Amino acid sequence: MKTTHYILLGAVLLLLSACDKVSPIGVLVSGTGVEDRVKMSNAYYQGHKGDGTMLSGYEGDEYTFLVGADSHLTTDDGRMREMLQIALDNNDLLMAHLGDIADTKAEYYIILEDLIDEYREKYAKKYYAEQYLNDENFSLDKVRYPFFPVVGNHDITHNGWALWSNIFHSSFYDVYVLVNLDPPQLDHFIFLDSASGTLGREQVKLLEQGVLNDYYHDTGEKIIRHTFVFSHTNIFRPRSVEFASTFPREEMFFLLNKFNEWETDMVFLGHVHKWDYQKVGDTEYLTLDSMSEANNPKPGDYLIRVHVKKNGTIRWEKVRMNYTKK
């Protein structure tokens, strides 16, 4: 049934390939730029804000989250499967992916969605075992699998936004982790749409309005402890002599100011397929290498795991991936 759905979707995309019209909330879309994506995403975001985006952070002394980038999934899902399994085995609270999740082709998105559905069920069996086994009304649709990808430039080429948004619905969103009840404290995860190499007017306007950073206590007091930001397009070049597309200069300064305003702890970036680390002020900038087996066929440290302690300290480490093509 899912294959038939994507065949129909692909057929519609062919019919739409010569126009710039959009259908409701990004399901059937052709030629969408950042302004259209953000408008559609904001409609979805406003209608679903809070749906599964508040996570409980601590059962022990720390929680962890895992970050990967540029998987460029095709018919071989080995590296993506490895990332999801690593997170499941380690009890990571959530996973973030920094764009270019698949090379744009309908069959690759069938493979991707099937893989996510498979791991949603594994996640449910592990964390919702009693309901999964004993509640006949329990549905996997009720399980919010904590996998949060940003959209990348490869995800929007060749009408790919229609395929990508069919699974993930929005190109930007935020997630909160509850770390303390009294006094109330949250850690904040902000996911930006930078797939076109620009935030665009609409997204800048939303950021200025506080759409992605508007969580306040009923007293009016801001209660964010840590802020983590995720983007596909990188802020800094790995080397000054290397070509790499980055944000327009004005947007880069806008973002740097926003990160400072948000008191951002870490920013995670992809796109250039090369590891880089920078620290500006109190903010760490980690640009991840591609986890794609096609780009990096040998095993290597392509993932990042962040440890967030109950006392507020943060540390990160590289995580090895061992999958090689059989």
XYZ file of C-alpha atoms in Angstrom:
326
model
C 0.000 0.000 0.000
C 2.819 2.386 0.881
C 4.536 1.661 -2.443
C 1.317 2.451 -4.302
C 1.032 5.686 -2.341
C 4.502 6.798 -3.445
C 3.858 5.778 -7.058
C 0.772 7.990 -7.058
C 2.738 10.763 -5.385
C 5.464 10.447 -8.001
C 2.902 10.594 -10.800
C 1.417 13.770 -9.394
C 4.884 15.282 -9.088
C 5.504 14.648 -12.763
C 2.282 16.440 -13.615
C 3.246 19.355 -11.383
C 6.869 19.578 -12.469
C 6.315 22.618 -14.683
C 4.467 24.743 -12.122
C 5.047 26.411 -8.769
C 1.660 25.695 -7.178
C 1.371 24.118 -3.776
C -1.155 21.805 -2.184
C -2.163 21.769 1.495
C 0.701 21.495 3.989
C 3.356 20.328 1.587
C 2.082 16.882 0.682
C 1.890 17.494 -3.053
C 4.320 20.262 -3.910
C 6.459 21.204 -6.863
C 9.173 23.802 -7.125
C 8.871 25.020 -3.541
C 11.347 27.589 -2.283
C 12.101 28.457 1.321
C 9.230 30.979 1.578
C 6.645 28.381 0.532
C 8.183 25.684 2.729
C 8.175 27.941 5.779
C 4.601 29.121 5.199
C 3.362 25.537 4.846
C 5.476 24.370 7.752
C 4.226 27.160 9.982
C 0.635 26.151 9.245
C 1.468 22.592 10.293
C 3.593 23.762 13.246
C 0.856 25.971 14.676
C -1.688 23.176 14.332
C 0.482 20.504 15.935
C 2.663 22.446 18.361
C 3.197 20.353 21.480
C 2.318 17.034 19.829
C 5.008 14.743 21.200
C 7.583 17.530 21.453
C 7.882 17.630 25.251
C 10.218 14.903 26.459
C 11.087 13.915 30.010
C 14.808 14.242 30.515
C 16.020 12.468 33.625
C 15.655 9.052 35.158
C 19.286 8.978 36.261
C 22.169 11.445 36.390
C 22.100 12.431 32.709
C 20.286 12.194 29.422
C 21.989 11.843 26.046
C 21.140 12.629 22.458
C 22.695 11.493 19.189
C 23.423 13.594 16.087
C 24.212 12.480 12.534
C 24.381 14.251 9.193
C 24.124 13.799 5.435
C 23.171 10.129 5.240
C 22.197 10.427 1.529
C 20.238 7.194 1.806
C 19.664 5.246 -1.409
C 18.910 1.522 -1.670
C 21.449 0.790 1.072
C 20.023 1.781 4.472
C 22.937 0.319 6.435
C 24.343 3.496 7.971
C 20.947 4.960 8.833
C 19.929 1.647 10.374
C 23.182 1.647 12.356
C 22.474 5.147 13.712
C 18.960 4.194 14.824
C 20.229 0.983 16.435
C 23.062 2.782 18.241
C 20.538 5.216 19.724
C 18.188 2.413 20.765
C 20.976 0.405 22.397
C 22.313 3.440 24.260
C 18.894 4.706 25.435
C 19.489 8.094 23.800
C 16.582 10.404 24.539
C 16.401 11.681 20.972
C 18.185 11.651 17.629
C 18.825 14.628 15.359
C 19.751 14.422 11.680
C 21.275 17.430 9.913
C 19.759 17.150 6.440
C 20.319 15.424 3.109
C 18.677 12.395 4.619
C 18.124 10.673 1.263
C 18.993 11.188 -2.375
C 15.781 12.360 -3.986
C 13.933 9.400 -5.425
C 10.580 7.975 -4.368
C 11.903 4.456 -3.753
C 14.543 5.815 -1.356
C 11.833 7.481 0.706
C 9.891 4.217 0.807
C 13.021 2.573 2.245
C 13.479 5.473 4.691
C 9.874 5.466 5.907
C 9.846 1.669 6.267
C 13.056 1.897 8.317
C 11.638 4.590 10.601
C 8.440 2.566 11.045
C 10.527 -0.505 11.911
C 12.433 1.393 14.588
C 9.294 3.089 15.889
C 8.002 -0.410 16.615
C 11.307 -1.442 18.245
C 11.164 1.753 20.310
C 7.589 0.973 21.356
C 8.496 -2.589 22.334
C 11.319 -1.277 24.509
C 9.701 1.752 26.143
C 5.987 0.932 25.924
C 6.282 -2.814 26.439
C 3.246 -3.224 28.714
C 0.915 -1.255 26.456
C 2.367 -2.850 23.325
C 1.839 -6.375 24.631
C -1.363 -6.010 26.661
C -3.436 -3.107 25.369
C -5.460 -4.093 22.323
C -6.214 -0.417 21.648
C -2.545 0.532 21.636
C -1.436 1.916 18.271
C 2.046 2.640 16.995
C 0.609 5.855 15.564
C 0.380 7.096 19.150
C 4.128 6.622 19.658
C 6.170 9.701 18.796
C 9.480 8.226 17.714
C 12.117 10.787 18.837
C 13.875 11.144 15.488
C 14.121 14.797 14.429
C 15.630 15.682 11.034
C 16.225 19.071 9.478
C 15.693 19.457 5.755
C 18.750 19.685 3.494
C 19.378 20.876 -0.053
C 19.301 17.331 -1.471
C 15.960 16.792 0.265
C 14.314 19.539 -1.798
C 15.770 18.933 -5.279
C 13.710 17.240 -8.006
C 10.478 17.905 -6.093
C 11.944 16.119 -3.065
C 10.150 18.410 -0.594
C 6.915 16.591 -1.421
C 8.523 13.255 -0.518
C 10.315 14.613 2.567
C 7.309 16.497 3.935
C 5.066 13.490 3.394
C 7.001 11.792 6.205
C 8.174 14.685 8.420
C 5.495 17.318 7.619
C 7.386 20.455 8.659
C 10.735 21.918 7.666
C 11.284 23.574 11.067
C 10.168 22.767 14.610
C 11.307 22.729 18.197
C 11.473 20.178 20.989
C 11.593 20.706 24.746
C 13.120 18.399 27.341
C 11.690 18.732 30.836
C 14.603 18.682 33.271
C 13.071 20.086 36.457
C 9.594 20.722 37.839
C 10.334 22.955 40.815
C 11.558 25.402 39.749
C 10.420 24.643 36.167
C 13.314 24.184 33.737
C 13.459 23.101 30.107
C 16.209 22.322 27.616
C 15.313 23.593 24.171
C 16.101 22.026 20.776
C 15.559 24.332 17.766
C 15.526 22.911 14.218
C 15.912 25.446 11.386
C 15.096 25.245 7.676
C 18.318 26.165 5.893
C 17.989 23.817 2.911
C 18.072 26.667 0.390
C 21.160 28.231 1.967
C 19.024 31.031 3.346
C 16.496 31.416 6.149
C 14.239 33.480 3.905
C 12.048 36.420 4.867
C 9.271 34.333 6.428
C 11.566 32.373 8.726
C 13.470 35.496 9.794
C 10.122 37.111 10.618
C 9.051 34.091 12.658
C 12.343 34.061 14.531
C 12.008 37.774 15.247
C 8.492 37.128 16.549
C 9.831 34.432 18.878
C 7.969 31.555 17.244
C 10.788 29.113 18.005
C 11.799 30.584 21.337
C 8.616 31.576 23.134
C 8.389 29.271 26.157
C 7.734 31.216 29.354
C 6.468 30.288 32.803
C 3.012 31.587 33.767
C 4.806 34.292 35.758
C 6.344 35.575 32.532
C 9.774 34.263 33.493
C 11.763 32.477 30.804
C 12.602 28.958 31.948
C 15.052 27.651 29.326
C 18.234 26.133 30.797
C 20.143 24.910 27.691
C 19.551 25.650 23.996
C 20.726 23.432 21.127
C 20.294 24.474 17.480
C 20.345 22.259 14.369
C 20.856 23.431 10.775
C 21.855 21.826 7.505
C 23.733 24.769 6.002
C 26.960 25.481 7.831
C 27.967 28.760 9.468
C 31.746 28.433 9.054
C 33.897 26.939 6.324
C 36.100 24.025 7.420
C 39.074 25.875 5.860
C 39.297 29.395 4.475
C 40.675 28.154 1.144
C 37.871 25.627 0.697
C 34.694 26.311 -1.247
C 31.562 25.785 0.788
C 28.140 27.404 0.506
C 27.196 29.209 3.692
C 24.497 31.671 4.717
C 24.502 35.170 3.190
C 26.608 37.467 5.344
C 23.630 39.394 6.747
C 21.882 36.176 7.766
C 25.039 34.790 9.331
C 25.302 37.845 11.587
C 21.562 37.635 12.285
C 21.954 34.006 13.372
C 25.066 34.662 15.442
C 23.148 37.412 17.247
C 20.166 35.098 17.735
C 22.374 32.341 19.120
C 23.797 34.854 21.563
C 20.317 36.113 22.494
C 19.126 32.546 23.067
C 22.270 31.801 25.106
C 22.820 28.840 22.802
C 25.141 26.149 24.103
C 25.734 24.160 20.915
C 24.979 24.524 17.196
C 25.112 21.437 14.972
C 25.722 21.827 11.227
C 26.141 19.560 8.194
C 26.246 20.032 4.424
C 29.999 20.191 3.725
C 30.836 16.555 4.608
C 33.813 17.588 6.687
C 34.340 17.757 10.444
C 34.929 21.186 11.948
C 34.835 22.647 15.448
C 34.615 26.313 16.382
C 33.757 28.172 19.554
C 32.437 31.715 19.428
C 31.741 33.265 22.799
C 30.082 30.573 24.898
C 28.636 28.699 21.889
C 30.219 25.575 20.389
C 29.762 24.988 16.650
C 30.115 21.371 15.491
C 30.046 20.666 11.749
C 29.638 16.935 11.197
C 31.141 14.771 8.497
C 28.796 12.787 6.278
C 27.657 9.489 7.779
C 26.873 8.172 4.285
C 28.572 4.927 3.378
C 28.885 6.225 -0.188
C 30.813 9.311 0.972
C 32.776 7.570 3.727
C 32.957 3.835 2.944
C 35.361 3.048 5.774
C 34.272 2.868 9.444
C 34.750 6.115 11.294
C 33.572 8.507 14.014
C 30.716 10.099 12.090
C 28.160 10.630 14.888
C 28.151 12.895 17.941
C 26.644 11.997 21.314
C 25.950 14.764 23.809
C 25.729 14.048 27.539
C 23.616 16.531 29.512
C 24.082 16.107 33.251
C 21.428 16.804 35.834
C 23.675 19.476 37.325
C 23.667 21.266 33.972
C 27.117 20.352 32.666
C 27.452 19.280 29.028
C 30.039 17.164 27.300
C 30.151 15.588 23.846
C 31.964 12.695 22.216
C 32.348 11.219 18.757
C 30.607 7.900 18.112
C 31.987 5.317 15.711
C 30.040 3.809 12.841
C 31.204 0.392 11.621
C 28.855 -0.456 8.771
C 30.483 -1.099 5.408
C 28.731 -2.174 2.233
C 28.433 -5.921 1.973
